[in-house]
Amino acid sequence: MELEERARDSADNCVACTSCIAVCPITKANREYKGPKLVGPAHNRMHFSDESDYEETLKLCSNCKNCDITCPHGVAVSTLNMLERGRYYQQHPEAHTKTDEMLCHGFKMADMLAGIPLARTFANIGMGIGEATGIMGTMMSMGGVNLAPRPTPRYASTYFREWIKGYNQTGGKKRQVAYFPGCYIDTNDPDVGKAFVEVMNANDIEVIYDKRWVCCGSPLVVGGYLDEAREHAATNVSIILEYARRGIPVIASCTSCALMLKSEYTELFAQSEMKEAAANVYDDFEFLAIMQEEGTLKLPKSTDGKKLIYHAPCHLRAQGMGLPALDMLQEIGVNIENADAGCCGMSGNYGFRKENYETSMKVGEKLFNTIKESGASEVVCDCGTCREQIKHATSQPTCHPIQILAKAYND
Ligand code: SF4
Ligand code: SF4
């Protein structure tokens, strides 16, 4: 059933106050971009009078959502932008490039490699040699794929989905949660998912992994593949609703996945079942904070005094729940400070595009300098692609906050 409140109607609430322009990191870093007010609400009003109208600089929006976080009148600026981008590609599917195809469908390659013995090892070796010799960029460009000069995330030798099948979960198993790892944790960084399972088991909770999950669809949305994203949303929403009926919450450790499941499906596609499913989805530390309030969380004390710095991803801040991971880590005695230095510039696959590389690195400059000057030995951040950006720009090691918490249980 279609909801009455639709993101596109929110354009009419814009009073042109320009607050969104002041916080848009792309407007600051790249003067070509016409900015959220014009590209989002103003343009949406215009295009309803002329369907063929298209704002060319819309391609520069990274969907970071800082405009939505700030707008005092509830205008869903980034969603207007993504709907408009999707509308354009529905009318012009031939405009999609090979780079779009590759970056927005990373899950296809990851799934394909899962079925071939040693394929991931050879893929990783190939990427390493290609990057070290500069051949990678040349070969990709010759094939029509234009990637930024940065390391490509490597495939894990064992995906999270494979690891959990053979893992004997400990603990009393008083209750269950369903885990949505998302593509990055599942296929590139399964240690984050393992840490989540450890934390849950330490609290007598069993973690269910459902092999029917599909990519949350965030890369599809930013690439303008809205119809495909809607199909992914429908699959995931039906699974979430099954768990909701069984009283089992769904938890995500990736902030972009959590944001998709919790609010973007509803904002983009305006279906009432999406809103219903969203009520059963939690960010991992949001869920832990709720457990703490209920008095059901056993928290460890951290004995590791090493200095850490925390970066809050834009897609975490867009969930409007504060910074639960930072609060909890500080509470258990972790020596961690908030970088509080804005967007890292990566925004999912935005910074992986050659044409966005310079803008992406410029956006993150303040954060990179803050990290370098902090003297911290590791950067803690809830988003996988933010961690990729931080590693690339600062050469500092990074991890997810759930890994710090899991370690504290074992200290
Ligand atoms: S912050 Fe909101 S109301 Fe102000 S210009 Fe931007 S979209 Fe319009
Ligand atoms: S989503 Fe980010 S890049 Fe796009 S208009 Fe909003 S603030 Fe700017």
CSV table of C-alpha atoms and ligand atoms in Angstrom, one decimal:
chain,number,residue,atom,x,y,z
A,1,MET,CA,0.0,0.0,0.0
A,2,GLU,CA,1.3,3.4,-0.9
A,3,LEU,CA,1.9,5.9,1.9
A,4,GLU,CA,0.4,9.4,1.8
A,5,GLU,CA,3.6,11.1,2.9
A,6,ARG,CA,6.0,11.1,-0.1
A,7,ALA,CA,9.5,12.6,-0.1
A,8,ARG,CA,8.8,14.5,-3.4
A,9,ASP,CA,5.9,16.4,-1.8
A,10,SER,CA,8.4,17.7,0.9
A,11,ALA,CA,9.9,20.0,-1.8
A,12,ASP,CA,7.0,22.3,-1.3
A,13,ASN,CA,8.1,22.9,2.3
A,14,CYS,CA,11.3,24.6,1.2
A,15,VAL,CA,11.5,28.3,2.3
A,16,ALA,CA,14.9,28.8,0.6
A,17,CYS,CA,16.7,29.5,3.9
A,18,THR,CA,20.0,28.0,2.5
A,19,SER,CA,20.9,26.0,5.6
A,20,CYS,CA,21.4,23.0,3.4
A,21,ILE,CA,23.9,24.8,1.2
A,22,ALA,CA,25.9,25.8,4.3
A,23,VAL,CA,26.4,22.1,5.3
A,24,CYS,CA,26.7,20.5,1.9
A,25,PRO,CA,30.3,19.2,1.7
A,26,ILE,CA,30.2,18.9,-2.1
A,27,THR,CA,29.1,22.5,-2.6
A,28,LYS,CA,32.1,23.6,-0.6
A,29,ALA,CA,34.6,21.3,-2.3
A,30,ASN,CA,33.4,21.6,-5.9
A,31,ARG,CA,32.0,24.9,-7.1
A,32,GLU,CA,30.5,23.2,-10.2
A,33,TYR,CA,27.7,21.8,-8.0
A,34,LYS,CA,24.7,24.0,-8.0
A,35,GLY,CA,23.9,23.0,-4.4
A,36,PRO,CA,21.1,21.2,-2.5
A,37,LYS,CA,18.5,23.9,-2.6
A,38,LEU,CA,18.6,24.4,-6.3
A,39,VAL,CA,19.2,20.8,-7.4
A,40,GLY,CA,16.8,19.3,-4.9
A,41,PRO,CA,13.6,21.2,-4.0
A,42,ALA,CA,13.7,24.1,-6.5
A,43,HIS,CA,14.4,21.8,-9.4
A,44,ASN,CA,11.8,19.2,-8.4
A,45,ARG,CA,9.2,21.9,-8.4
A,46,MET,CA,10.3,22.9,-11.9
A,47,HIS,CA,10.5,19.4,-13.4
A,48,PHE,CA,6.9,18.7,-12.6
A,49,SER,CA,6.1,21.4,-15.2
A,50,ASP,CA,8.6,19.9,-17.7
A,51,GLU,CA,9.4,16.2,-17.5
A,52,SER,CA,12.3,16.5,-19.9
A,53,ASP,CA,14.2,19.0,-17.8
A,54,TYR,CA,17.3,17.6,-16.1
A,55,GLU,CA,19.9,19.3,-13.8
A,56,GLU,CA,23.3,18.1,-15.1
A,57,THR,CA,25.2,18.8,-11.8
A,58,LEU,CA,22.9,16.4,-9.9
A,59,LYS,CA,25.5,13.8,-10.7
A,60,LEU,CA,27.8,15.5,-8.2
A,61,CYS,CA,25.5,14.9,-5.2
A,62,SER,CA,27.0,12.1,-3.0
A,63,ASN,CA,23.8,11.3,-1.1
A,64,CYS,CA,25.7,12.0,2.2
A,65,LYS,CA,22.4,13.4,3.7
A,66,ASN,CA,23.9,16.3,5.5
A,67,CYS,CA,21.2,18.5,3.8
A,68,ASP,CA,18.4,16.4,5.2
A,69,ILE,CA,20.0,16.3,8.7
A,70,THR,CA,20.0,20.1,8.7
A,71,CYS,CA,16.9,21.2,6.9
A,72,PRO,CA,14.6,22.9,9.5
A,73,HIS,CA,11.5,22.3,7.3
A,74,GLY,CA,11.8,18.6,6.8
A,75,VAL,CA,12.7,18.7,3.1
A,76,ALA,CA,14.0,15.3,2.0
A,77,VAL,CA,16.6,16.9,-0.2
A,78,SER,CA,18.9,13.9,-0.9
A,79,THR,CA,15.9,11.7,-1.5
A,80,LEU,CA,14.6,14.2,-4.1
A,81,ASN,CA,18.0,14.1,-5.7
A,82,MET,CA,18.1,10.3,-5.8
A,83,LEU,CA,14.5,10.1,-7.1
A,84,GLU,CA,15.4,12.6,-9.8
A,85,ARG,CA,18.5,10.7,-10.7
A,86,GLY,CA,16.5,7.5,-10.9
A,87,ARG,CA,13.9,9.1,-13.1
A,88,TYR,CA,16.5,10.3,-15.5
A,89,TYR,CA,18.0,6.8,-15.9
A,90,GLN,CA,14.6,5.3,-16.3
A,91,GLN,CA,14.2,7.5,-19.3
A,92,HIS,CA,17.8,7.1,-20.5
A,93,PRO,CA,19.1,3.7,-19.5
A,94,GLU,CA,21.7,4.0,-22.2
A,95,ALA,CA,23.4,6.8,-20.2
A,96,HIS,CA,24.6,4.2,-17.6
A,97,THR,CA,28.4,3.7,-17.9
A,98,LYS,CA,30.4,0.6,-17.4
A,99,THR,CA,31.7,2.3,-14.2
A,100,ASP,CA,28.1,2.5,-12.9
A,101,GLU,CA,27.5,-1.1,-13.8
A,102,MET,CA,30.5,-2.3,-11.9
A,103,LEU,CA,30.4,0.0,-8.8
A,104,CYS,CA,26.7,-0.4,-8.3
A,105,HIS,CA,26.6,-4.2,-8.7
A,106,GLY,CA,29.6,-5.2,-6.6
A,107,PHE,CA,27.4,-7.9,-4.9
A,108,LYS,CA,27.3,-9.8,-8.2
A,109,MET,CA,31.0,-10.1,-8.5
A,110,ALA,CA,31.3,-11.1,-4.8
A,111,ASP,CA,28.7,-13.8,-5.2
A,112,MET,CA,30.3,-15.1,-8.4
A,113,LEU,CA,33.7,-15.4,-6.7
A,114,ALA,CA,32.1,-17.3,-3.8
A,115,GLY,CA,31.3,-20.2,-6.1
A,116,ILE,CA,34.8,-20.7,-7.6
A,117,PRO,CA,37.6,-22.2,-5.5
A,118,LEU,CA,40.6,-19.9,-5.0
A,119,ALA,CA,38.9,-17.2,-7.2
A,120,ARG,CA,39.1,-14.7,-4.4
A,121,THR,CA,42.8,-15.3,-3.8
A,122,PHE,CA,43.6,-14.8,-7.5
A,123,ALA,CA,41.3,-11.7,-7.7
A,124,ASN,CA,43.1,-10.2,-4.7
A,125,ILE,CA,46.6,-11.0,-6.0
A,126,GLY,CA,45.5,-9.5,-9.4
A,127,MET,CA,44.3,-6.3,-7.7
A,128,GLY,CA,47.5,-6.0,-5.7
A,129,ILE,CA,49.8,-6.4,-8.7
A,130,GLY,CA,47.6,-4.1,-10.8
A,131,GLU,CA,47.6,-1.3,-8.3
A,132,ALA,CA,51.3,-1.6,-7.5
A,133,THR,CA,52.3,-1.4,-11.2
A,134,GLY,CA,49.6,1.1,-12.3
A,135,ILE,CA,48.3,-1.5,-14.8
A,136,MET,CA,44.9,-1.8,-12.9
A,137,GLY,CA,43.8,1.8,-13.8
A,138,THR,CA,44.9,1.4,-17.4
A,139,MET,CA,43.2,-1.9,-17.9
A,140,MET,CA,40.0,-0.7,-16.3
A,141,SER,CA,40.0,2.5,-18.4
A,142,MET,CA,40.5,0.5,-21.6
A,143,GLY,CA,37.5,-1.6,-20.6
A,144,GLY,CA,35.5,1.6,-20.0
A,145,VAL,CA,35.6,1.5,-16.2
A,146,ASN,CA,37.1,4.7,-14.7
A,147,LEU,CA,38.2,4.1,-11.1
A,148,ALA,CA,39.8,6.6,-8.7
A,149,PRO,CA,43.6,6.0,-7.9
A,150,ARG,CA,42.9,4.3,-4.6
A,151,PRO,CA,43.1,0.6,-3.4
A,152,THR,CA,40.1,-1.5,-4.2
A,153,PRO,CA,38.7,-3.4,-1.1
A,154,ARG,CA,40.0,-7.0,-1.1
A,155,TYR,CA,37.7,-10.0,-0.8
A,156,ALA,CA,37.8,-11.9,2.4
A,157,SER,CA,39.1,-15.5,2.1
A,158,THR,CA,36.1,-16.6,4.1
A,159,TYR,CA,32.9,-14.6,3.8
A,160,PHE,CA,30.8,-13.9,6.9
A,161,ARG,CA,28.0,-16.1,5.5
A,162,GLU,CA,30.5,-19.0,5.2
A,163,TRP,CA,32.1,-18.5,8.6
A,164,ILE,CA,28.8,-18.3,10.6
A,165,LYS,CA,27.5,-21.6,9.0
A,166,GLY,CA,30.3,-23.5,10.8
A,167,TYR,CA,30.5,-21.4,14.0
A,168,ASN,CA,29.3,-22.9,17.2
A,169,GLN,CA,27.7,-20.0,19.1
A,170,THR,CA,28.3,-19.9,22.8
A,171,GLY,CA,26.1,-18.5,25.6
A,172,GLY,CA,22.7,-19.4,27.1
A,173,LYS,CA,20.8,-18.2,24.0
A,174,LYS,CA,18.0,-16.5,25.9
A,175,ARG,CA,16.9,-14.7,22.8
A,176,GLN,CA,17.7,-14.4,19.1
A,177,VAL,CA,18.5,-11.5,16.7
A,178,ALA,CA,18.8,-11.6,12.9
A,179,TYR,CA,21.9,-10.0,11.6
A,180,PHE,CA,22.0,-8.1,8.3
A,181,PRO,CA,25.8,-7.9,7.5
A,182,GLY,CA,25.5,-6.0,4.2
A,183,CYS,CA,27.8,-6.7,1.3
A,184,TYR,CA,31.0,-5.0,2.7
A,185,ILE,CA,31.0,-6.8,6.1
A,186,ASP,CA,29.9,-10.1,4.4
A,187,THR,CA,32.5,-10.2,1.7
A,188,ASN,CA,35.3,-7.7,2.5
A,189,ASP,CA,35.4,-7.3,6.3
A,190,PRO,CA,33.8,-10.3,8.0
A,191,ASP,CA,35.7,-9.6,11.3
A,192,VAL,CA,33.2,-7.0,12.1
A,193,GLY,CA,30.4,-9.5,11.8
A,194,LYS,CA,32.4,-12.0,13.9
A,195,ALA,CA,32.8,-9.3,16.6
A,196,PHE,CA,29.1,-8.7,16.6
A,197,VAL,CA,28.4,-12.4,17.1
A,198,GLU,CA,30.9,-12.5,20.0
A,199,VAL,CA,29.2,-9.5,21.7
A,200,MET,CA,25.8,-11.0,21.3
A,201,ASN,CA,26.9,-14.4,22.6
A,202,ALA,CA,28.5,-12.7,25.6
A,203,ASN,CA,25.0,-11.5,26.4
A,204,ASP,CA,23.3,-14.9,25.8
A,205,ILE,CA,21.9,-13.9,22.4
A,206,GLU,CA,22.1,-16.2,19.4
A,207,VAL,CA,22.7,-14.5,16.0
A,208,ILE,CA,20.7,-15.8,13.0
A,209,TYR,CA,22.1,-15.2,9.5
A,210,ASP,CA,19.5,-15.4,6.8
A,211,LYS,CA,20.9,-16.5,3.4
A,212,ARG,CA,18.0,-14.9,1.6
A,213,TRP,CA,19.2,-11.3,2.3
A,214,VAL,CA,20.2,-9.3,-0.8
A,215,CYS,CA,22.3,-6.1,-1.0
A,216,CYS,CA,20.4,-3.3,0.8
A,217,GLY,CA,20.4,-1.4,-2.5
A,218,SER,CA,22.2,1.7,-1.4
A,219,PRO,CA,24.8,1.5,-4.3
A,220,LEU,CA,21.9,0.9,-6.7
A,221,VAL,CA,20.1,4.1,-5.5
A,222,VAL,CA,23.1,6.4,-5.9
A,223,GLY,CA,23.8,4.9,-9.4
A,224,GLY,CA,20.2,5.6,-10.5
A,225,TYR,CA,19.1,2.0,-10.7
A,226,LEU,CA,15.9,2.7,-8.8
A,227,ASP,CA,13.8,-0.2,-10.2
A,228,GLU,CA,16.5,-2.7,-9.1
A,229,ALA,CA,16.8,-1.0,-5.7
A,230,ARG,CA,13.0,-1.4,-5.3
A,231,GLU,CA,13.3,-5.1,-6.0
A,232,HIS,CA,16.0,-5.5,-3.4
A,233,ALA,CA,13.9,-3.5,-0.9
A,234,ALA,CA,10.9,-5.7,-1.5
A,235,THR,CA,13.0,-8.9,-0.8
A,236,ASN,CA,14.6,-7.6,2.3
A,237,VAL,CA,11.4,-6.0,3.7
A,238,SER,CA,9.5,-9.3,3.4
A,239,ILE,CA,12.2,-11.1,5.3
A,240,ILE,CA,12.3,-8.3,8.0
A,241,LEU,CA,8.5,-8.6,8.4
A,242,GLU,CA,8.8,-12.4,8.9
A,243,TYR,CA,11.2,-11.8,11.8
A,244,ALA,CA,9.0,-9.0,13.2
A,245,ARG,CA,6.1,-11.4,13.4
A,246,ARG,CA,8.4,-13.8,15.3
A,247,GLY,CA,9.5,-11.0,17.7
A,248,ILE,CA,13.1,-11.2,16.4
A,249,PRO,CA,14.8,-7.8,15.8
A,250,VAL,CA,17.0,-7.3,12.7
A,251,ILE,CA,20.4,-5.6,13.4
A,252,ALA,CA,22.9,-4.0,11.1
A,253,SER,CA,26.5,-2.9,11.8
A,254,CYS,CA,26.9,-0.9,8.6
A,255,THR,CA,25.4,2.6,8.9
A,256,SER,CA,24.5,2.9,5.2
A,257,CYS,CA,22.7,-0.5,5.2
A,258,ALA,CA,20.9,0.4,8.5
A,259,LEU,CA,19.8,3.8,7.1
A,260,MET,CA,18.4,2.1,3.9
A,261,LEU,CA,16.4,-0.5,5.9
A,262,LYS,CA,15.3,2.0,8.6
A,263,SER,CA,14.3,5.0,6.5
A,264,GLU,CA,15.4,5.2,2.9
A,265,TYR,CA,13.2,2.4,1.6
A,266,THR,CA,10.2,4.3,3.0
A,267,GLU,CA,11.3,7.7,1.8
A,268,LEU,CA,12.2,6.5,-1.7
A,269,PHE,CA,9.4,4.0,-2.4
A,270,ALA,CA,6.7,5.2,0.1
A,271,GLN,CA,5.2,1.7,0.8
A,272,SER,CA,3.5,1.2,4.2
A,273,GLU,CA,5.1,-2.3,4.7
A,274,MET,CA,8.5,-0.6,4.4
A,275,LYS,CA,7.6,1.7,7.3
A,276,GLU,CA,6.4,-1.3,9.3
A,277,ALA,CA,9.6,-3.3,8.6
A,278,ALA,CA,11.7,-0.3,9.5
A,279,ALA,CA,10.4,-0.4,13.1
A,280,ASN,CA,12.1,-3.8,13.5
A,281,VAL,CA,15.6,-2.7,12.4
A,282,TYR,CA,18.3,-1.4,14.6
A,283,ASP,CA,21.9,-0.2,14.3
A,284,ASP,CA,24.1,-2.5,16.4
A,285,PHE,CA,25.0,0.1,19.1
A,286,GLU,CA,21.5,1.5,19.1
A,287,PHE,CA,20.3,-2.0,20.0
A,288,LEU,CA,23.0,-2.4,22.7
A,289,ALA,CA,21.9,1.0,24.2
A,290,ILE,CA,18.3,-0.2,24.3
A,291,MET,CA,19.4,-3.4,26.1
A,292,GLN,CA,21.4,-1.3,28.5
A,293,GLU,CA,18.3,0.8,29.3
A,294,GLU,CA,16.3,-2.4,29.8
A,295,GLY,CA,19.0,-3.7,32.2
A,296,THR,CA,19.8,-6.8,30.0
A,297,LEU,CA,23.3,-5.8,28.8
A,298,LYS,CA,26.4,-7.1,30.6
A,299,LEU,CA,29.1,-4.5,29.8
A,300,PRO,CA,32.8,-5.3,30.2
A,301,LYS,CA,35.4,-2.8,31.5
A,302,SER,CA,38.1,-1.9,29.0
A,303,THR,CA,41.7,-2.3,30.3
A,304,ASP,CA,43.4,-1.2,27.1
A,305,GLY,CA,44.5,2.4,27.5
A,306,LYS,CA,45.6,3.0,23.9
A,307,LYS,CA,44.4,6.3,22.4
A,308,LEU,CA,41.7,6.1,19.7
A,309,ILE,CA,39.8,8.6,17.7
A,310,TYR,CA,36.2,8.2,16.5
A,311,HIS,CA,34.7,9.3,13.2
A,312,ALA,CA,30.9,9.4,13.0
A,313,PRO,CA,29.7,8.5,9.5
A,314,CYS,CA,27.1,10.9,7.9
A,315,HIS,CA,24.7,8.0,7.5
A,316,LEU,CA,24.9,7.3,11.2
A,317,ARG,CA,24.2,11.0,12.0
A,318,ALA,CA,21.3,10.8,9.6
A,319,GLN,CA,19.7,8.2,11.8
A,320,GLY,CA,19.1,10.8,14.4
A,321,MET,CA,20.1,8.8,17.5
A,322,GLY,CA,23.2,10.5,18.6
A,323,LEU,CA,26.5,8.6,18.7
A,324,PRO,CA,25.7,5.4,20.7
A,325,ALA,CA,28.9,3.6,19.9
A,326,LEU,CA,31.1,6.5,21.1
A,327,ASP,CA,29.0,6.9,24.2
A,328,MET,CA,29.2,3.2,25.1
A,329,LEU,CA,33.0,2.9,24.4
A,330,GLN,CA,33.7,5.9,26.6
A,331,GLU,CA,31.4,4.5,29.3
A,332,ILE,CA,33.4,1.3,29.5
A,333,GLY,CA,36.7,3.2,29.8
A,334,VAL,CA,38.0,3.2,26.3
A,335,ASN,CA,40.4,6.2,25.7
A,336,ILE,CA,38.6,7.5,22.6
A,337,GLU,CA,37.8,11.1,21.5
A,338,ASN,CA,35.3,12.3,18.8
A,339,ALA,CA,37.0,13.7,15.7
A,340,ASP,CA,33.9,15.8,15.0
A,341,ALA,CA,35.4,16.9,11.7
A,342,GLY,CA,32.5,16.4,9.2
A,343,CYS,CA,32.2,14.1,6.2
A,344,CYS,CA,35.1,11.9,5.1
A,345,GLY,CA,34.2,12.4,1.4
A,346,MET,CA,33.8,8.8,0.5
A,347,SER,CA,30.0,8.4,0.6
A,348,GLY,CA,29.7,4.7,-0.4
A,349,ASN,CA,31.0,4.3,-4.0
A,350,TYR,CA,31.1,8.1,-4.7
A,351,GLY,CA,34.9,8.4,-4.0
A,352,PHE,CA,35.7,5.2,-6.0
A,353,ARG,CA,34.8,7.1,-9.2
A,354,LYS,CA,37.7,8.7,-11.0
A,355,GLU,CA,35.8,11.9,-11.7
A,356,ASN,CA,34.9,12.3,-8.0
A,357,TYR,CA,38.3,11.5,-6.5
A,358,GLU,CA,39.6,15.0,-6.1
A,359,THR,CA,36.3,16.3,-4.6
A,360,SER,CA,36.1,13.3,-2.3
A,361,MET,CA,39.6,13.9,-0.9
A,362,LYS,CA,39.0,17.6,-0.6
A,363,VAL,CA,35.8,17.0,1.4
A,364,GLY,CA,37.7,14.8,3.9
A,365,GLU,CA,40.7,17.1,4.4
A,366,LYS,CA,39.5,18.5,7.8
A,367,LEU,CA,38.9,14.9,9.1
A,368,PHE,CA,42.3,13.6,7.8
A,369,ASN,CA,44.2,16.5,9.4
A,370,THR,CA,42.3,16.0,12.7
A,371,ILE,CA,43.2,12.3,12.7
A,372,LYS,CA,46.8,13.0,11.9
A,373,GLU,CA,47.2,15.6,14.6
A,374,SER,CA,45.4,13.5,17.3
A,375,GLY,CA,48.2,11.1,18.0
A,376,ALA,CA,45.6,8.3,18.1
A,377,SER,CA,46.9,4.8,17.2
A,378,GLU,CA,43.7,3.7,15.5
A,379,VAL,CA,40.6,5.2,13.9
A,380,VAL,CA,37.2,3.8,15.0
A,381,CYS,CA,34.3,4.2,12.6
A,382,ASP,CA,31.0,2.4,12.0
A,383,CYS,CA,31.1,2.6,8.2
A,384,GLY,CA,33.2,0.3,6.0
A,385,THR,CA,33.8,2.7,3.1
A,386,CYS,CA,34.6,5.6,5.4
A,387,ARG,CA,37.2,3.3,6.9
A,388,GLU,CA,38.6,2.7,3.4
A,389,GLN,CA,38.8,6.4,2.8
A,390,ILE,CA,40.5,7.1,6.2
A,391,LYS,CA,43.1,4.3,5.6
A,392,HIS,CA,43.9,5.6,2.2
A,393,ALA,CA,44.2,9.3,3.2
A,394,THR,CA,45.9,8.9,6.6
A,395,SER,CA,47.6,5.5,6.5
A,396,GLN,CA,46.2,4.9,9.9
A,397,PRO,CA,44.7,1.5,10.9
A,398,THR,CA,40.9,1.5,11.3
A,399,CYS,CA,38.3,-0.7,12.9
A,400,HIS,CA,34.5,-0.8,13.7
A,401,PRO,CA,33.5,0.1,17.3
A,402,ILE,CA,31.9,-3.4,17.8
A,403,GLN,CA,35.5,-4.8,17.4
A,404,ILE,CA,36.7,-2.6,20.3
A,405,LEU,CA,33.7,-3.7,22.4
A,406,ALA,CA,34.2,-7.4,21.6
A,407,LYS,CA,37.9,-7.1,22.5
A,408,ALA,CA,36.9,-5.6,25.9
A,409,TYR,CA,34.9,-8.8,26.7
A,410,ASN,CA,38.0,-10.8,26.2
A,411,ASP,CA,40.5,-8.5,28.0
B,1,SF4,S1,17.5,23.8,4.4
B,1,SF4,FE1,15.4,23.1,3.7
B,1,SF4,S2,14.1,24.9,3.7
B,1,SF4,FE2,16.3,25.6,3.7
B,1,SF4,S3,16.8,25.9,1.6
B,1,SF4,FE3,17.5,23.8,2.1
B,1,SF4,S4,15.7,22.5,1.6
B,1,SF4,FE4,14.9,24.6,1.6
B,2,SF4,S1,23.2,14.6,0.0
B,2,SF4,FE1,25.1,15.6,0.6
B,2,SF4,S2,26.1,16.1,-1.4
B,2,SF4,FE2,23.9,15.8,-1.8
B,2,SF4,S3,23.0,17.8,-1.7
B,2,SF4,FE3,22.8,16.8,0.3
B,2,SF4,S4,24.5,17.5,1.5
B,2,SF4,FE4,25.0,17.9,-0.7
